Coordinates of C-alpha atoms in Angstrom, one line a residue:
M1 CA 3.0 -21.3 20.1
T2 CA 5.4 -22.7 17.7
T3 CA 3.9 -25.1 15.3
T4 CA 6.5 -28.2 15.0
I5 CA 6.3 -31.3 12.9
Q6 CA 8.8 -33.8 13.7
Q7 CA 10.0 -37.1 12.3
T8 CA 12.8 -39.5 13.4
N9 CA 15.1 -39.8 10.1
N10 CA 18.5 -41.4 10.6
N11 CA 18.2 -40.7 14.3
Q12 CA 17.7 -36.9 13.7
T13 CA 14.7 -34.7 14.3
A14 CA 13.7 -32.1 11.6
T15 CA 11.6 -29.4 13.0
F16 CA 9.5 -26.4 11.2
L17 CA 10.3 -23.2 12.8
R18 CA 7.4 -21.1 11.8
T19 CA 5.4 -19.2 14.4
P20 CA 1.9 -17.9 13.3
T21 CA 0.4 -15.3 15.4
A22 CA -3.1 -15.1 16.7
H23 CA -4.3 -12.7 14.1
Q24 CA -2.6 -14.7 11.2
K25 CA -4.6 -17.7 12.2
A26 CA -7.8 -16.0 11.3
N27 CA -7.7 -16.5 7.6
V28 CA -11.4 -16.7 6.6
L29 CA -10.2 -18.6 3.2
S30 CA -9.3 -21.6 5.2
E31 CA -12.9 -22.6 5.4
K32 CA -13.1 -22.6 1.5
R33 CA -9.8 -24.2 0.8
R34 CA -9.8 -28.1 0.6
K35 CA -7.0 -29.7 2.5
P36 CA -6.9 -33.3 4.3
N37 CA -8.1 -33.0 7.9
D38 CA -4.9 -34.5 9.3
Y39 CA -2.8 -31.8 7.9
V40 CA -1.2 -29.3 10.2
C41 CA -1.2 -25.4 9.6
N42 CA 2.4 -24.7 9.5
Y43 CA 2.3 -21.1 8.6
S44 CA -0.6 -18.4 7.9
N45 CA -0.5 -14.8 6.9
E46 CA -4.0 -13.4 6.8
A47 CA -3.0 -10.1 4.9
L48 CA -1.2 -12.1 2.1
G49 CA -3.9 -14.9 1.9
L50 CA -1.0 -17.1 2.5
E51 CA -1.3 -20.5 4.1
V52 CA 0.8 -23.8 4.3
Y53 CA -0.1 -27.1 5.5
V54 CA 2.0 -30.2 6.2
S55 CA 1.1 -33.8 6.8
A56 CA 1.6 -35.5 10.1
D57 CA 4.9 -37.2 8.9
G58 CA 6.0 -33.9 7.4
L59 CA 6.6 -35.4 3.9
V60 CA 3.7 -33.7 2.2
A61 CA 3.1 -30.0 2.0
M62 CA 0.7 -27.8 0.3
G63 CA 0.5 -23.9 0.0
F64 CA -2.1 -21.4 -0.8
K65 CA -1.6 -17.6 -1.6
G66 CA -3.7 -14.5 -2.4
K67 CA -7.3 -15.1 -2.8
A68 CA -6.9 -18.4 -4.8
I69 CA -9.1 -21.2 -3.4
K70 CA -6.9 -23.8 -5.3
A71 CA -3.4 -24.7 -3.9
S72 CA -0.3 -23.3 -5.5
F73 CA 1.4 -26.5 -4.7
H74 CA 0.6 -29.8 -3.2
Y75 CA 3.9 -32.1 -3.3
R76 CA 5.3 -35.2 -1.5
F77 CA 9.0 -35.0 -0.7
K78 CA 11.6 -37.6 0.2
T79 CA 12.7 -36.1 3.4
V80 CA 11.4 -33.6 6.0
E81 CA 14.4 -31.4 5.3
S82 CA 13.2 -31.1 1.5
T83 CA 9.7 -30.2 2.7
K84 CA 11.0 -27.5 4.9
A85 CA 13.1 -26.2 2.3
H86 CA 10.3 -25.8 -0.2
V87 CA 8.0 -24.2 2.1
E88 CA 10.6 -21.7 3.3
K89 CA 11.2 -20.8 -0.4
F90 CA 7.5 -20.5 -1.2
V91 CA 6.6 -18.3 1.8
S92 CA 9.9 -16.1 1.2
G93 CA 8.8 -15.7 -2.5
V94 CA 5.2 -14.5 -1.7
E95 CA 6.5 -12.1 1.2
K96 CA 9.2 -10.8 -1.2
A97 CA 6.7 -10.2 -4.0
A98 CA 4.2 -8.6 -1.6
A99 CA 6.8 -6.4 0.0
E100 CA 8.0 -5.1 -3.5
K101 CA 4.6 -4.6 -4.5
A102 CA 3.8 -2.3 -1.5
A103 CA 7.1 -0.5 -1.9
Y104 CA 6.1 0.4 -5.5
K105 CA 2.7 1.7 -4.5
A106 CA 4.3 3.8 -1.7
E107 CA 6.9 5.3 -4.1
R108 CA 4.2 6.2 -6.7
K109 CA 1.8 7.6 -4.0
A110 CA 4.9 9.6 -2.5
K111 CA 5.5 11.2 -5.9
V112 CA 4.1 14.8 -5.8
R113 CA 2.2 16.2 -8.9
A114 CA 5.0 17.7 -11.0
L115 CA 2.5 19.1 -13.9
T116 CA 1.6 22.8 -14.3
V117 CA -0.8 24.6 -16.2
G118 CA 0.3 24.9 -19.7
D119 CA 2.1 21.6 -19.7
V120 CA 1.5 19.3 -22.7
L121 CA 1.3 15.6 -22.3
V122 CA 1.9 13.1 -25.3
S123 CA -0.2 9.8 -25.7
S124 CA 1.3 7.2 -28.1
W125 CA -0.8 4.4 -28.8
G126 CA -2.2 1.9 -31.5
W127 CA -2.0 -1.7 -32.8
E128 CA 0.3 -1.9 -36.0
Q129 CA 0.3 1.8 -36.1
T130 CA 1.2 4.7 -34.0
N131 CA -1.2 7.2 -32.9
I132 CA -0.1 10.4 -31.3
D133 CA -2.4 12.6 -29.4
Y134 CA -1.5 15.6 -27.4
Y135 CA -3.2 17.2 -24.1
Q136 CA -2.7 20.5 -22.4
V137 CA -2.9 21.0 -18.9
I138 CA -5.7 23.7 -18.1
E139 CA -6.2 23.5 -14.5
L140 CA -4.9 21.8 -11.3
V141 CA -7.5 19.9 -9.3
G142 CA -7.0 19.0 -5.6
K143 CA -3.6 17.5 -4.7
A144 CA -3.3 15.0 -7.3
S145 CA -5.6 15.6 -10.2
V146 CA -5.5 17.9 -13.5
Q147 CA -7.9 19.1 -16.1
L148 CA -6.8 18.4 -19.6
Q149 CA -8.2 19.2 -23.0
Q150 CA -6.7 17.7 -26.3
I151 CA -4.9 20.1 -28.6
G152 CA -4.3 19.9 -32.3
K153 CA -0.9 19.0 -33.9
Q154 CA 1.2 20.0 -36.9
V155 CA 1.9 17.0 -39.1
T156 CA 4.6 16.2 -41.7
H157 CA 4.7 13.3 -44.0
E158 CA 7.6 11.2 -44.6
R159 CA 5.7 8.9 -46.7
G160 CA 1.9 8.7 -47.3
D161 CA 1.5 6.5 -44.2
C162 CA 3.9 7.8 -41.6
G163 CA 5.8 11.1 -40.5
Q164 CA 6.3 13.4 -37.6
C165 CA 4.1 15.6 -35.5
V166 CA 4.4 18.4 -33.0
P167 CA 1.7 19.8 -30.3
L168 CA -0.1 23.1 -31.2
L169 CA -0.3 24.8 -27.9
N170 CA -3.8 26.3 -27.2
N171 CA -5.3 24.9 -30.2
F172 CA -8.0 23.1 -28.1
I173 CA -10.2 20.5 -29.4
G174 CA -12.5 18.0 -27.8
E175 CA -13.9 17.9 -24.2
V176 CA -12.1 19.0 -20.9
V177 CA -11.5 16.0 -18.8
T178 CA -10.2 15.4 -15.3
K179 CA -7.6 12.8 -14.5
K180 CA -5.6 11.7 -11.6
V181 CA -1.8 12.2 -12.0
T182 CA 0.3 9.2 -11.1
D183 CA 4.4 9.0 -11.0
G184 CA 4.3 12.9 -10.8
E185 CA 3.6 13.4 -14.6
R186 CA 1.4 10.7 -16.1
V187 CA -2.1 10.1 -16.5
T188 CA -4.4 7.3 -17.8
L189 CA -6.8 8.0 -20.5
T190 CA -8.5 5.0 -21.4
S191 CA -8.1 1.3 -20.8
Y192 CA -5.6 1.2 -23.8
S193 CA -3.9 4.6 -23.5
S194 CA -2.0 6.9 -21.3
A195 CA -0.3 10.3 -21.5
R196 CA 3.1 11.6 -20.1
R197 CA 4.4 15.1 -19.8
K198 CA 6.2 16.1 -22.9
D199 CA 9.6 18.0 -22.6
Y200 CA 10.5 21.2 -24.3
I201 CA 13.2 23.7 -24.6
M202 CA 12.6 27.6 -24.8
A203 CA 13.6 28.9 -28.2
G204 CA 13.2 32.6 -28.8
G205 CA 10.7 33.0 -25.9
I206 CA 8.6 29.9 -27.4
K207 CA 8.2 26.4 -26.5
A208 CA 9.9 24.0 -28.8
F209 CA 9.0 20.3 -28.8
K210 CA 10.7 17.5 -30.2
P211 CA 8.8 15.8 -33.0
D212 CA 6.9 12.5 -32.4
Y213 CA 6.7 9.5 -34.8
W214 CA 3.3 8.7 -36.0
S215 CA 2.3 5.8 -38.7
S216 CA -0.9 4.7 -40.1
Y217 CA -2.2 1.7 -42.2
A218 CA -0.8 1.9 -45.7

């Protein structure tokens, strides 16, 4: 059944053309969200937590999204046409953002693990300084994870508080950790750092890595 809200304005009738389906109307958040009893549900999508309510005269609208209990907007408009335009923009914006987020997640999930045993990952992190850590892949785990172990680095100094460094293959330090691979060649190490695969070229049968810049407090 199409939900319609009509108002005679200059002898013209404006109608909202949104058609919530049965499963969309079952949004349990509705019970927690405060809205006037005389408002009509104009649009609802349970999966997105999306709801729009409009007053009987079509001049006031309020909208909710996600898991929020508080309304994203609650406005009065001069005409029903203005109300409809704002509702359409709000709904389209929420749906577009959700579609883009889903597409991004699907793209990341579709990327196969590109790391192999022996690959080096570099992590650059720090606040007001640049710390560089290197990790070497020592084993592939399942379909999407790897075992890593930190390796040492060769460090040069440009000044006392900065310089460049390169990884030292097989110079293992620290403990072995298992991490899930995302985007094919990236892992999350901590809440503040991640590591990505470091490219190299073969020179005389040896892996040659481009140096990374590091810095520390003066």
